[in-house]
JSON list of C-alpha atoms in Angstrom, two decimals:
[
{"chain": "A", "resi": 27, "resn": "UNK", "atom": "CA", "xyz": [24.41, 109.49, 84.71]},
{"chain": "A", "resi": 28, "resn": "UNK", "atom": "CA", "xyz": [23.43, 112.14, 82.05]},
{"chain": "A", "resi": 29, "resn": "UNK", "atom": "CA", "xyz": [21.90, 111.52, 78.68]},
{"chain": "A", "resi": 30, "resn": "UNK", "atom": "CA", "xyz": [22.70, 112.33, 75.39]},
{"chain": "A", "resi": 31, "resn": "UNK", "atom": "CA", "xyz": [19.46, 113.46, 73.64]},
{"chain": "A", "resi": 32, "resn": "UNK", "atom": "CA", "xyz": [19.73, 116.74, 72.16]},
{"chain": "A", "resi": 33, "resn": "UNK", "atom": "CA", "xyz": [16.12, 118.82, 71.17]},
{"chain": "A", "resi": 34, "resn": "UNK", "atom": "CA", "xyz": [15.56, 121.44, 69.21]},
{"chain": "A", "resi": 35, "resn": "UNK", "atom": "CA", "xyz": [18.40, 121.28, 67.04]},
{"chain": "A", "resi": 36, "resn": "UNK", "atom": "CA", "xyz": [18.21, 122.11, 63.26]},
{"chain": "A", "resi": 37, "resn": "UNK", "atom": "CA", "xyz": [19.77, 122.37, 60.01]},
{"chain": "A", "resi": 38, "resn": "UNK", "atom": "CA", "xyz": [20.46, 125.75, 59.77]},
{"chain": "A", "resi": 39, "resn": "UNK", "atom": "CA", "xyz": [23.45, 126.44, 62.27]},
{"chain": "A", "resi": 40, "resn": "UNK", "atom": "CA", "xyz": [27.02, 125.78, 62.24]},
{"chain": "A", "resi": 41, "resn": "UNK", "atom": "CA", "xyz": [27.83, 121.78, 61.53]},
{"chain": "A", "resi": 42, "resn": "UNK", "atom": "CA", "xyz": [31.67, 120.81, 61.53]},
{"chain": "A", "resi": 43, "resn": "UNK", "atom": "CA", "xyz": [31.21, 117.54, 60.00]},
{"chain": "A", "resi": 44, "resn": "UNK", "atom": "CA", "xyz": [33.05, 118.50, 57.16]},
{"chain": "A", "resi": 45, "resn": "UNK", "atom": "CA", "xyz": [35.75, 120.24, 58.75]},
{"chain": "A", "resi": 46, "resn": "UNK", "atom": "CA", "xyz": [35.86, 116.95, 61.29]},
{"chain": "A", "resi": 47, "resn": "UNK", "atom": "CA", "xyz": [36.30, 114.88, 58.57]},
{"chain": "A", "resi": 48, "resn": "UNK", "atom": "CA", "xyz": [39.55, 116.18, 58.00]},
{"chain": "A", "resi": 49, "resn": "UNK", "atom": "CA", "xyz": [41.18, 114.81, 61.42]},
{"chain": "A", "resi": 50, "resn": "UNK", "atom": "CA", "xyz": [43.41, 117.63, 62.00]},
{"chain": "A", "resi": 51, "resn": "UNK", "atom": "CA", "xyz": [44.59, 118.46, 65.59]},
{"chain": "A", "resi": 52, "resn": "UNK", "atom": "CA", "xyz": [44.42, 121.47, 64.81]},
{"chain": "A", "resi": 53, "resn": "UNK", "atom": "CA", "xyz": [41.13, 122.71, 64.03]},
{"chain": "A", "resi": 54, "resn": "UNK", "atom": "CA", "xyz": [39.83, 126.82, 63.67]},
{"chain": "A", "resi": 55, "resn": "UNK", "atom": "CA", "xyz": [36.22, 128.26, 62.84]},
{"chain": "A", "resi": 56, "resn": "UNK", "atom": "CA", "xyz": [35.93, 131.31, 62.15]},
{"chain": "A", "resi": 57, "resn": "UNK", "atom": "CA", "xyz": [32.63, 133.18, 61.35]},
{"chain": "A", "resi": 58, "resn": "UNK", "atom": "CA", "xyz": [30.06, 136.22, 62.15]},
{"chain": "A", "resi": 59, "resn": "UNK", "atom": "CA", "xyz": [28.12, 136.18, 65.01]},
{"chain": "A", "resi": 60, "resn": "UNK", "atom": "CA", "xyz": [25.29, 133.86, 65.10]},
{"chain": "A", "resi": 61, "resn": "UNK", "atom": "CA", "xyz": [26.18, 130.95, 63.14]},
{"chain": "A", "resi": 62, "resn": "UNK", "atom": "CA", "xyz": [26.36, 129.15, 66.53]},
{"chain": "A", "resi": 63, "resn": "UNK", "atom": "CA", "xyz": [29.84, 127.44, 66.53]},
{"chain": "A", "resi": 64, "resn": "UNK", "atom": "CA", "xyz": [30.00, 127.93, 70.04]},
{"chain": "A", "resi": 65, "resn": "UNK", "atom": "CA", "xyz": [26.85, 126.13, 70.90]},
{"chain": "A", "resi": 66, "resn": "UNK", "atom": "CA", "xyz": [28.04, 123.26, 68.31]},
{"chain": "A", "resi": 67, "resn": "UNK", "atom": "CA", "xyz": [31.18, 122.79, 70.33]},
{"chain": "A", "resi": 68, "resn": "UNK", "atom": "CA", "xyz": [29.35, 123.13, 73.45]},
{"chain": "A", "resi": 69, "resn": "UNK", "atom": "CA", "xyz": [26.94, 120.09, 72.46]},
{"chain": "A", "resi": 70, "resn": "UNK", "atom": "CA", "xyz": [28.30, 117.93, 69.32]},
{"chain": "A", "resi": 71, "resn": "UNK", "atom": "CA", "xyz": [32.17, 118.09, 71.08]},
{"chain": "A", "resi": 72, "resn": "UNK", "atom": "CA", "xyz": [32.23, 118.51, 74.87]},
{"chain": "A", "resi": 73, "resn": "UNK", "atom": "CA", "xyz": [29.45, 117.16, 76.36]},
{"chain": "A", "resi": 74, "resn": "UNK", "atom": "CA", "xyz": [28.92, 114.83, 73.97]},
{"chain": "A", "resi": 75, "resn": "UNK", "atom": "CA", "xyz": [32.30, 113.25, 75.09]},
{"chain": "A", "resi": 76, "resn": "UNK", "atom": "CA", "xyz": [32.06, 113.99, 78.17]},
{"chain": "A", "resi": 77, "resn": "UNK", "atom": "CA", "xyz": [28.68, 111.84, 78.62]},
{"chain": "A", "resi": 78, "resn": "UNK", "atom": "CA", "xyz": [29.13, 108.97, 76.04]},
{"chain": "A", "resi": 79, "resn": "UNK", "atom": "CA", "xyz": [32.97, 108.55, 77.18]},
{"chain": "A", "resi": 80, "resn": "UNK", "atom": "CA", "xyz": [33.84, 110.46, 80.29]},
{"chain": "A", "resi": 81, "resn": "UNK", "atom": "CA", "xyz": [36.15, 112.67, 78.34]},
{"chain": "A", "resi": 82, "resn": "UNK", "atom": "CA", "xyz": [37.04, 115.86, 79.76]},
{"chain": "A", "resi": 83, "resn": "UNK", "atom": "CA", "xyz": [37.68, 119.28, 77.78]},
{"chain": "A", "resi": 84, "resn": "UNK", "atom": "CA", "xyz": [40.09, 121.71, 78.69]},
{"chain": "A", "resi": 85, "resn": "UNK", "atom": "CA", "xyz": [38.85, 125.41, 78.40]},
{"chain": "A", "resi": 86, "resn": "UNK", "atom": "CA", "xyz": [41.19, 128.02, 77.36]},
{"chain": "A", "resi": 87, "resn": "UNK", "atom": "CA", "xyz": [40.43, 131.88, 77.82]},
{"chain": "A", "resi": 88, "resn": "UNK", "atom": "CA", "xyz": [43.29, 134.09, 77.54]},
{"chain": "A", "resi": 89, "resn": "UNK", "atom": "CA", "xyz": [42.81, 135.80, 80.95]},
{"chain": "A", "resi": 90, "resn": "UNK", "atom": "CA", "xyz": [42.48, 134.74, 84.19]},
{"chain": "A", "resi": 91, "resn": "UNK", "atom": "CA", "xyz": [40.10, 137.84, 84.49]},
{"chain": "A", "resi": 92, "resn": "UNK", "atom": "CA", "xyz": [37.77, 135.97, 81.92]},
{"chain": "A", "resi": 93, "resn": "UNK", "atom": "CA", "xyz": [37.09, 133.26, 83.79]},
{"chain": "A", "resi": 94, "resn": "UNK", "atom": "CA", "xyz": [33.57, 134.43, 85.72]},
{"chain": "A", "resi": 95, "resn": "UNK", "atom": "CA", "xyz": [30.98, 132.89, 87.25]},
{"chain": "A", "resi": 96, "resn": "UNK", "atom": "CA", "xyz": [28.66, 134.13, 84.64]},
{"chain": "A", "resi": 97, "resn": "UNK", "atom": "CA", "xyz": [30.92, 132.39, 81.62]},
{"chain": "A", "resi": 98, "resn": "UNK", "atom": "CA", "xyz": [31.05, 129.09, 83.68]},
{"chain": "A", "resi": 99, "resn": "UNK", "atom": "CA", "xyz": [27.28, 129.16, 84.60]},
{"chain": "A", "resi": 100, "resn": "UNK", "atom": "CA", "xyz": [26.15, 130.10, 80.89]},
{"chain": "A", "resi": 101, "resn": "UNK", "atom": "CA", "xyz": [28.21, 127.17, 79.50]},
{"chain": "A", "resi": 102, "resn": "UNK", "atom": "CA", "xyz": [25.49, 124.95, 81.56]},
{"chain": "A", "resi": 103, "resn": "UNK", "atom": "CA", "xyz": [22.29, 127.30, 79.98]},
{"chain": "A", "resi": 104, "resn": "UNK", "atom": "CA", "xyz": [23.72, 126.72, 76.22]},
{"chain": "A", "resi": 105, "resn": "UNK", "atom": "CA", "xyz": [23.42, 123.07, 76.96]},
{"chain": "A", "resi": 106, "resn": "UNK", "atom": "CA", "xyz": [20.37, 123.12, 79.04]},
{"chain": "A", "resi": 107, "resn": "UNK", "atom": "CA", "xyz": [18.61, 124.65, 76.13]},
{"chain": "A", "resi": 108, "resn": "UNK", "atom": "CA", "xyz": [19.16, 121.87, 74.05]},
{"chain": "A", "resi": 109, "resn": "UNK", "atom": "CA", "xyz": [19.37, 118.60, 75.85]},
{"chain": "A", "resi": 110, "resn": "UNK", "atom": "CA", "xyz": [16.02, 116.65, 76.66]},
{"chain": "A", "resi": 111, "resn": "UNK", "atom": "CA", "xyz": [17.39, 115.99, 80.02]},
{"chain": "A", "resi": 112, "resn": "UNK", "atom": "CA", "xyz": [19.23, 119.57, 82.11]},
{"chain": "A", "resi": 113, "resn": "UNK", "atom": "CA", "xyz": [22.55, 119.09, 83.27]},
{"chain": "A", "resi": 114, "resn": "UNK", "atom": "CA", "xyz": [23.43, 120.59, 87.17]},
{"chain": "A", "resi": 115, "resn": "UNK", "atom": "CA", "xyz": [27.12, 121.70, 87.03]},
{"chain": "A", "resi": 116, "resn": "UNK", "atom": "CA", "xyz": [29.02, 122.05, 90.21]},
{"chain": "A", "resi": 117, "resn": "UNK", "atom": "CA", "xyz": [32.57, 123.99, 90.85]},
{"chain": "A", "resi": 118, "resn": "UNK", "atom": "CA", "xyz": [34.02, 125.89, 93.54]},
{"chain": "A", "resi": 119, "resn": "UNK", "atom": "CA", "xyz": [33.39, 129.69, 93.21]},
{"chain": "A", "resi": 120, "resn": "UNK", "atom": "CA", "xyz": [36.44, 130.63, 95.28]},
{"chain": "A", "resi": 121, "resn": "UNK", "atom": "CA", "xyz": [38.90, 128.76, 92.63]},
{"chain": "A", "resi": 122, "resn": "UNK", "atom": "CA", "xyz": [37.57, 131.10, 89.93]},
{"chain": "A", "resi": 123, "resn": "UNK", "atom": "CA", "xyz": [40.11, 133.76, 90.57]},
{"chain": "A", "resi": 124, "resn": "UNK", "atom": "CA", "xyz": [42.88, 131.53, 90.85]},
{"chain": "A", "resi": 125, "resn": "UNK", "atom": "CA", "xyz": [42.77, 130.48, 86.92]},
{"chain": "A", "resi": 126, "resn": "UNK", "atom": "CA", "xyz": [41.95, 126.84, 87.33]},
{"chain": "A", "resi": 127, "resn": "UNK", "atom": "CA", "xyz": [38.65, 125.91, 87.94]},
{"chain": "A", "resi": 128, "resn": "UNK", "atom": "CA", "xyz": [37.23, 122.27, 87.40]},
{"chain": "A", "resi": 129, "resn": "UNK", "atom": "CA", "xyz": [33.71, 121.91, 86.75]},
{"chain": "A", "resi": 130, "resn": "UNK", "atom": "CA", "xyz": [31.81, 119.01, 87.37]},
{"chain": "A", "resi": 131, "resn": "UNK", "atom": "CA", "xyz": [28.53, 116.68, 86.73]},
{"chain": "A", "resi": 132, "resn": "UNK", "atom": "CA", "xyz": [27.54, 114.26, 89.29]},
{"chain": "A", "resi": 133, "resn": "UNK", "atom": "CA", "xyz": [31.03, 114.47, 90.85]},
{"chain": "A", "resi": 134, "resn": "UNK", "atom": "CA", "xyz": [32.53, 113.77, 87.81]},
{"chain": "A", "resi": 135, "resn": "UNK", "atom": "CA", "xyz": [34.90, 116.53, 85.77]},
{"chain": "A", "resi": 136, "resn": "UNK", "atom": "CA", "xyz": [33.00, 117.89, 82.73]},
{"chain": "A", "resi": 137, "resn": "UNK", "atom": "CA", "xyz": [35.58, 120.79, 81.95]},
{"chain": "A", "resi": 138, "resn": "UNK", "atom": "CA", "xyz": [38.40, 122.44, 83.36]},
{"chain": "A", "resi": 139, "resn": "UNK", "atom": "CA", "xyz": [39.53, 125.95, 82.44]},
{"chain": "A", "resi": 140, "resn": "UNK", "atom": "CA", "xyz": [42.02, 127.66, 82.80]},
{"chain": "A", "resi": 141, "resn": "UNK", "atom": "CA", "xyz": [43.66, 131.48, 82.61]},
{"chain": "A", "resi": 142, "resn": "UNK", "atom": "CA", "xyz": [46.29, 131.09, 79.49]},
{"chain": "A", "resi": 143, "resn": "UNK", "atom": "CA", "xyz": [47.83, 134.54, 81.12]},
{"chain": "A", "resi": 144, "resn": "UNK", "atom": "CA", "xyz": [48.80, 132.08, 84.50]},
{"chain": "A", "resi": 145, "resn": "UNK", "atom": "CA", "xyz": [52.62, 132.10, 84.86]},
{"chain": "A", "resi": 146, "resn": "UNK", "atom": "CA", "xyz": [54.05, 129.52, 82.72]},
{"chain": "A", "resi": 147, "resn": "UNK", "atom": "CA", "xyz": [55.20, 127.23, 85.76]},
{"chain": "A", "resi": 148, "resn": "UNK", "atom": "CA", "xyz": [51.99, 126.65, 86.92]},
{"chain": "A", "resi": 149, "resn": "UNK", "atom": "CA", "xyz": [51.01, 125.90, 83.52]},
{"chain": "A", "resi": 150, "resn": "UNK", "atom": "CA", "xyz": [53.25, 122.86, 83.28]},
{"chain": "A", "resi": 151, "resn": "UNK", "atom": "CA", "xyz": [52.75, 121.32, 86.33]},
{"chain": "A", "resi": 152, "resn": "UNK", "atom": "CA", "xyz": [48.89, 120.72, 85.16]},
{"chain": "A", "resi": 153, "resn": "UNK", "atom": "CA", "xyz": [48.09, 117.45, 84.86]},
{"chain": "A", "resi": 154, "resn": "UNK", "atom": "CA", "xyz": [44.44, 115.63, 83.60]},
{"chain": "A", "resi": 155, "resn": "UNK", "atom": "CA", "xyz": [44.45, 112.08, 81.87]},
{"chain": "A", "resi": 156, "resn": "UNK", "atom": "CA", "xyz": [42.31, 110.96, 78.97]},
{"chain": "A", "resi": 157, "resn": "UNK", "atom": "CA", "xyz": [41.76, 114.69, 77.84]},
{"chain": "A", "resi": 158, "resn": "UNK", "atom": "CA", "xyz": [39.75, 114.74, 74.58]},
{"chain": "A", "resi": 159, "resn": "UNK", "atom": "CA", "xyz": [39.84, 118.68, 73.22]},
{"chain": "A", "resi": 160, "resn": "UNK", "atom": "CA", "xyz": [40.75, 122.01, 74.43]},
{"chain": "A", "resi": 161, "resn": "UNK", "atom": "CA", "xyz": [39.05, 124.51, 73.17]},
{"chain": "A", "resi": 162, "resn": "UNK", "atom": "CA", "xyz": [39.52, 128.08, 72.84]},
{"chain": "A", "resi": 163, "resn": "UNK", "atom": "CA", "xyz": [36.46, 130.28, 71.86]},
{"chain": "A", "resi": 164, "resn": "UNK", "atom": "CA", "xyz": [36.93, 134.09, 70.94]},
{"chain": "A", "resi": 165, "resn": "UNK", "atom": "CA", "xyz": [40.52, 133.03, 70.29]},
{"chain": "A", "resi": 166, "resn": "UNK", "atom": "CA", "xyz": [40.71, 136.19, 67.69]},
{"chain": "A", "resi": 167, "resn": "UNK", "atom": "CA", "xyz": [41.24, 139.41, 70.11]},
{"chain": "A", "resi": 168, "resn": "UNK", "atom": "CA", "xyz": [39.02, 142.63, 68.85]},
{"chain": "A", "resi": 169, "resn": "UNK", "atom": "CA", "xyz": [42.42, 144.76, 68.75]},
{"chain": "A", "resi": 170, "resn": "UNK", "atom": "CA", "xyz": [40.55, 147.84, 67.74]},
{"chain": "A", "resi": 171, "resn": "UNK", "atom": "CA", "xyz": [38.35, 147.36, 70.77]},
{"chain": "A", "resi": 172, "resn": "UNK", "atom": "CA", "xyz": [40.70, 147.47, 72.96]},
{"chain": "A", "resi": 173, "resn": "UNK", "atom": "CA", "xyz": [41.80, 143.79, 73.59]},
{"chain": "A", "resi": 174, "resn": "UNK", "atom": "CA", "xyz": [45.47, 142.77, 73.29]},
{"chain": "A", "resi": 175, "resn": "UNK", "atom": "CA", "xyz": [47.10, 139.30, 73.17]},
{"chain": "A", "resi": 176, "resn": "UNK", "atom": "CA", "xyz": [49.09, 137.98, 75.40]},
{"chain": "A", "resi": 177, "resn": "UNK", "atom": "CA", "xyz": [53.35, 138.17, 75.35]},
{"chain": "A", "resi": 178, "resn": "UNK", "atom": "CA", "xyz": [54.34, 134.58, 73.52]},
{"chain": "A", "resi": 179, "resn": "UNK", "atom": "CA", "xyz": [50.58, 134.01, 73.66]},
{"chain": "A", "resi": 180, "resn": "UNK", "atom": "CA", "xyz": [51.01, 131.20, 70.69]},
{"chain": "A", "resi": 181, "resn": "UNK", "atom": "CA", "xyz": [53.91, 129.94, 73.09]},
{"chain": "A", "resi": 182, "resn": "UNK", "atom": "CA", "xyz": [51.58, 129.84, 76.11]},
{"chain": "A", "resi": 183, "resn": "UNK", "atom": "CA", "xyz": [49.02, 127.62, 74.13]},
{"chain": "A", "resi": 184, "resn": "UNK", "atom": "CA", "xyz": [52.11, 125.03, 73.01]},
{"chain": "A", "resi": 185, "resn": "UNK", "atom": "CA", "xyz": [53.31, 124.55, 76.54]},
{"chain": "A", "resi": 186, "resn": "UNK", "atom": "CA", "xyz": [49.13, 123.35, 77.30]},
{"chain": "A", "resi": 187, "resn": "UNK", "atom": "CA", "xyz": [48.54, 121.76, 74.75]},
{"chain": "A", "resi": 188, "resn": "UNK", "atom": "CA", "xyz": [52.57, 119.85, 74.70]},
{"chain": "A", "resi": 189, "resn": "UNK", "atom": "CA", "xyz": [51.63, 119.44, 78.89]},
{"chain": "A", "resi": 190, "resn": "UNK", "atom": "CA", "xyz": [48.86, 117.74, 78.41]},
{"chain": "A", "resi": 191, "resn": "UNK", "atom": "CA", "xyz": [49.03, 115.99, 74.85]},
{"chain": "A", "resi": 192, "resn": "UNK", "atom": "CA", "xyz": [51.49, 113.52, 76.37]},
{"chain": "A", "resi": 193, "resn": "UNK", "atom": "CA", "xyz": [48.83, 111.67, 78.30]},
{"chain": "A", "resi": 194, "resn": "UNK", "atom": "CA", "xyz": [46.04, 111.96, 75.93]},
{"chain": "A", "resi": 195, "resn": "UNK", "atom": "CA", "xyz": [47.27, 111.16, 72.41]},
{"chain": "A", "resi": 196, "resn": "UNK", "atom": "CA", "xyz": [44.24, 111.70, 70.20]},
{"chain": "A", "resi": 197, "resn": "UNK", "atom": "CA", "xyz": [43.61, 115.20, 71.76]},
{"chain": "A", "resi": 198, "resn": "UNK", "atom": "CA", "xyz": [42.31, 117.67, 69.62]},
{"chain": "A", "resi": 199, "resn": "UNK", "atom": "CA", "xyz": [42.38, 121.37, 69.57]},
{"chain": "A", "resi": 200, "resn": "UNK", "atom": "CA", "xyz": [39.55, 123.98, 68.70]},
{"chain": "A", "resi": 201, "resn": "UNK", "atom": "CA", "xyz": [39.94, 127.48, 68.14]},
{"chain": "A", "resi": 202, "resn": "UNK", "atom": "CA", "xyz": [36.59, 129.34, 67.62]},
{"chain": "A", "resi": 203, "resn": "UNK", "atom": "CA", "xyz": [36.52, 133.30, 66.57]},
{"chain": "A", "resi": 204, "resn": "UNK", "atom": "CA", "xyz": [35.32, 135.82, 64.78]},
{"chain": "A", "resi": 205, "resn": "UNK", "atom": "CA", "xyz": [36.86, 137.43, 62.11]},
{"chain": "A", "resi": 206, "resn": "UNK", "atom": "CA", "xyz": [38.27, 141.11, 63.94]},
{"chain": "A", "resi": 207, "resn": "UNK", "atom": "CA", "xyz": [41.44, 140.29, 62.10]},
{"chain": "A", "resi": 208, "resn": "UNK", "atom": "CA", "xyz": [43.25, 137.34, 60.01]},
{"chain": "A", "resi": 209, "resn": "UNK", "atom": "CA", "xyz": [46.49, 138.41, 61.53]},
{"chain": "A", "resi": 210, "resn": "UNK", "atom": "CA", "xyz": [47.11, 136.86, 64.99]},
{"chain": "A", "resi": 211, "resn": "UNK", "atom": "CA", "xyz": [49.66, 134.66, 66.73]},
{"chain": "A", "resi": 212, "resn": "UNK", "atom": "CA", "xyz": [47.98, 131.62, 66.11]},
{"chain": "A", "resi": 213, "resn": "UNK", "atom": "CA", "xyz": [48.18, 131.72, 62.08]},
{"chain": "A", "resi": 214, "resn": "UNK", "atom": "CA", "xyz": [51.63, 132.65, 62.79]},
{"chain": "A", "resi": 215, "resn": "UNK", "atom": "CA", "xyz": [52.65, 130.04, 64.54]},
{"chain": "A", "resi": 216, "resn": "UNK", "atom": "CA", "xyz": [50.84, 127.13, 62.17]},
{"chain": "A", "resi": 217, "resn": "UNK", "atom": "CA", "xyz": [51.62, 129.20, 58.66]},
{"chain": "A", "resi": 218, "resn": "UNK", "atom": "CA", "xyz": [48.69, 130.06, 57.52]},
{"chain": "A", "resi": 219, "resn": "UNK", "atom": "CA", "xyz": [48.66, 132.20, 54.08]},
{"chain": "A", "resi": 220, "resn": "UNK", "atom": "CA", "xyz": [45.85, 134.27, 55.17]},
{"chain": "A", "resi": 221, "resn": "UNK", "atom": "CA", "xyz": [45.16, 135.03, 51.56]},
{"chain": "A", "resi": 222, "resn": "UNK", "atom": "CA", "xyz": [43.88, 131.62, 50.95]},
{"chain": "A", "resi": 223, "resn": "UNK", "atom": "CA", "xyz": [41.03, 132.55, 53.37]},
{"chain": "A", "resi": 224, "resn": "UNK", "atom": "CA", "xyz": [37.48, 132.85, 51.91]},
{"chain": "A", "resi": 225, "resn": "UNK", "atom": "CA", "xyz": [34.04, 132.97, 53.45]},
{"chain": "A", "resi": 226, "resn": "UNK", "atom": "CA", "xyz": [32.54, 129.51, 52.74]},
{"chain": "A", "resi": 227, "resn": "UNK", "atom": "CA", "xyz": [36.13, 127.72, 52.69]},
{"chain": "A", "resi": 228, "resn": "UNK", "atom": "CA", "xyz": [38.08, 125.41, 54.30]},
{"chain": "A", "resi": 229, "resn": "UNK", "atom": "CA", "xyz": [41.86, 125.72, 54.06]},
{"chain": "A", "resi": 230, "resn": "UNK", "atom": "CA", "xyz": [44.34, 123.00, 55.51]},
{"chain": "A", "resi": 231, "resn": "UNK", "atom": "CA", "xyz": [47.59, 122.34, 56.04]},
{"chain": "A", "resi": 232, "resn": "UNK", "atom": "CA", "xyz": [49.40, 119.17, 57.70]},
{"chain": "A", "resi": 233, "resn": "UNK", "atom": "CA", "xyz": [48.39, 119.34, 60.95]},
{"chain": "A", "resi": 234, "resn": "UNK", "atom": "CA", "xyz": [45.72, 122.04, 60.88]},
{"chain": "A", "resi": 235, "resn": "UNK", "atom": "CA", "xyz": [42.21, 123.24, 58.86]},
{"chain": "A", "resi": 236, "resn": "UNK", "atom": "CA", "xyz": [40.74, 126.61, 58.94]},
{"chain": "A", "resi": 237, "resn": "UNK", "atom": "CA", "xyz": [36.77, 127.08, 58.21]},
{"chain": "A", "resi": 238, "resn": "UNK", "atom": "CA", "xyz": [35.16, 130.33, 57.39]},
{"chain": "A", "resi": 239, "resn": "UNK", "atom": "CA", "xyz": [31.57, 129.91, 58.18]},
{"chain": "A", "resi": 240, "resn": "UNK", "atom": "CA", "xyz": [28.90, 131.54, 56.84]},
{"chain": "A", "resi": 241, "resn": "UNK", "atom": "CA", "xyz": [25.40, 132.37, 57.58]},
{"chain": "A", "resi": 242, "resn": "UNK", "atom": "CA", "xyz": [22.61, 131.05, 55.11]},
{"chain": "A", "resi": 243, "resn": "UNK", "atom": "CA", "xyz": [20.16, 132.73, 53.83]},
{"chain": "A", "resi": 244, "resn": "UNK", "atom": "CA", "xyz": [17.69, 130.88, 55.96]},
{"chain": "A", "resi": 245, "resn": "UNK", "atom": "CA", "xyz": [19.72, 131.34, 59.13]},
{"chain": "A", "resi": 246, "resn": "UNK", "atom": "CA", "xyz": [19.86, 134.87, 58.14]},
{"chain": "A", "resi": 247, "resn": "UNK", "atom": "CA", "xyz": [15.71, 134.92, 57.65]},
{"chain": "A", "resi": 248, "resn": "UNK", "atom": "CA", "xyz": [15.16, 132.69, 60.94]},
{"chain": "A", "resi": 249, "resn": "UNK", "atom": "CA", "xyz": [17.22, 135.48, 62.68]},
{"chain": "A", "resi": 250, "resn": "UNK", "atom": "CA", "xyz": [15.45, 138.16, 61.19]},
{"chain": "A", "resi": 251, "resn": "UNK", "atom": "CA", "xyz": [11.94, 136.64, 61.84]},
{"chain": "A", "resi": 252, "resn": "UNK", "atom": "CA", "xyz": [12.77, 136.31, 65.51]},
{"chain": "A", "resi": 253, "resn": "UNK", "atom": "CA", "xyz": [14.47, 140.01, 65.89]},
{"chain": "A", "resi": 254, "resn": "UNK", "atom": "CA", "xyz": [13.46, 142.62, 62.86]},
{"chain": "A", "resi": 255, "resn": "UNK", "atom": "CA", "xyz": [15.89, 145.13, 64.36]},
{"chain": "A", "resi": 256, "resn": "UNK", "atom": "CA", "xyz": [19.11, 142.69, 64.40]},
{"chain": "A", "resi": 257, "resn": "UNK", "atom": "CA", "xyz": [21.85, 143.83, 62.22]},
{"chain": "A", "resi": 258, "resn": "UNK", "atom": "CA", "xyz": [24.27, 141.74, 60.93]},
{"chain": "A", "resi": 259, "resn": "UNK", "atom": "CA", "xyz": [27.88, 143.01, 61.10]},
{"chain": "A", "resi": 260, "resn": "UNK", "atom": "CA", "xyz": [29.03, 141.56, 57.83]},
{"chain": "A", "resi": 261, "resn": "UNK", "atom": "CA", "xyz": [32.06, 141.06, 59.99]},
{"chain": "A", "resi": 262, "resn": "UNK", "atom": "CA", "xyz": [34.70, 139.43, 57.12]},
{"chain": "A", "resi": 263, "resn": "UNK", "atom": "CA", "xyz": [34.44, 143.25, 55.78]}
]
């Protein structure tokens, strides 16, 4: 079985120990590129679970169309770079276009993701025991790029997480994005006063916590000292 022995991990990156502590189900991070909440999940949440438990994660991306070899197959590289031991995943490549796709290590169910724009039927006749998260990364959609939500997306995401909450009671949701707009379903749905929402904060409510990350000022100097051309997008702006 895989080990859990992460390398080259620092101080400098995202860490959601504070946001953890407050034991929402609900949980959103929201920051620039960069400040590597994605590869935080990815390590600290998932796999984490996956190899110290044998909890599974349920991954959410709002079109079936997302779900791509590539995605699947970097998920593996983000944790291969920082695990002392590399990780083999294994899924069928003809189930990708069918918007449920169950990836695997040593035979055993790692993730499963699935298309949140699947017809709603199929979503509720999902089942998987002893889920510990679902997570859904670029939850926020770049609207003036182009990208749209989904029709009752926020409903879409309450019939998962409602279909699969019943057999895993401590499950925990993640929402990871970056900040295109405060203004989408999600922070509809929960009530969030967008307002309260301040780079370097953490607002809560009863069953939910927003953070808005920020990059250092080392982060932002170990960035710059690997890549003198990168420029930041000062993306709360």
């Amino acid at each position: 079985m895989a080990q859990y022995k992460l390398k080259n991990w620092d101080n400098y990156h995202y860490d959601g120990n504070n946001l953890d502590s407050l034991d929402k189900p609900f949980n959103f991070i929201i920051s620039e590129r960069e400040l590597g909440k994605t590869t935080w999940f990815w390590l600290k949440k998932a796999y984490k679970a996956f190899v110290t438990k044998g909890r599974t994660t349920l991954v959410i991306r709002r079109r079936i169309a997302d779900i791509t070899d590539t995605y699947i197959d970097d998920i593996a590289e983000v944790i291969n770079k920082f695990q002392e031991e590399p990780v083999e995943i294994a899924y069928k490549r003809g189930s990708v276009a069918s918007g449920i796709v169950d990836v695997t290590i040593e035979d055993k169910r790692f993730i499963r993701i699935v298309g949140l724009s699947m017809p709603k039927n199929r979503i509720k006749s999902l089942i998987l025991r002893d889920l510990k998260y679902i997570v859904f990364d670029e939850f926020i959609a770049d609207t003036r790029g182009g990208e749209k939500y989904l029709d009752d997306e926020a409903f879409r995401f309450k019939e998962i997480y409602n279909t699969f909450q019943r057999e895993s009671p401590d499950l925990k949701a993640y929402f990871l994005g970056n900040p295109y707009s405060m203004f989408n379903p999600y922070f509809v749905w929960i009530g969030v006063d967008t307002k309260l929402l301040k780079p370097g904060t953490i607002t809560k409510g009863t069953q939910w916590a927003v953070e808005c990350g920020v990059l250092s000022d080392e982060l932002r100097q170990i960035i710059l000292d690997r890549n003198p051309l990168y420029k930041f997008d000062d993306g709360y702006k």
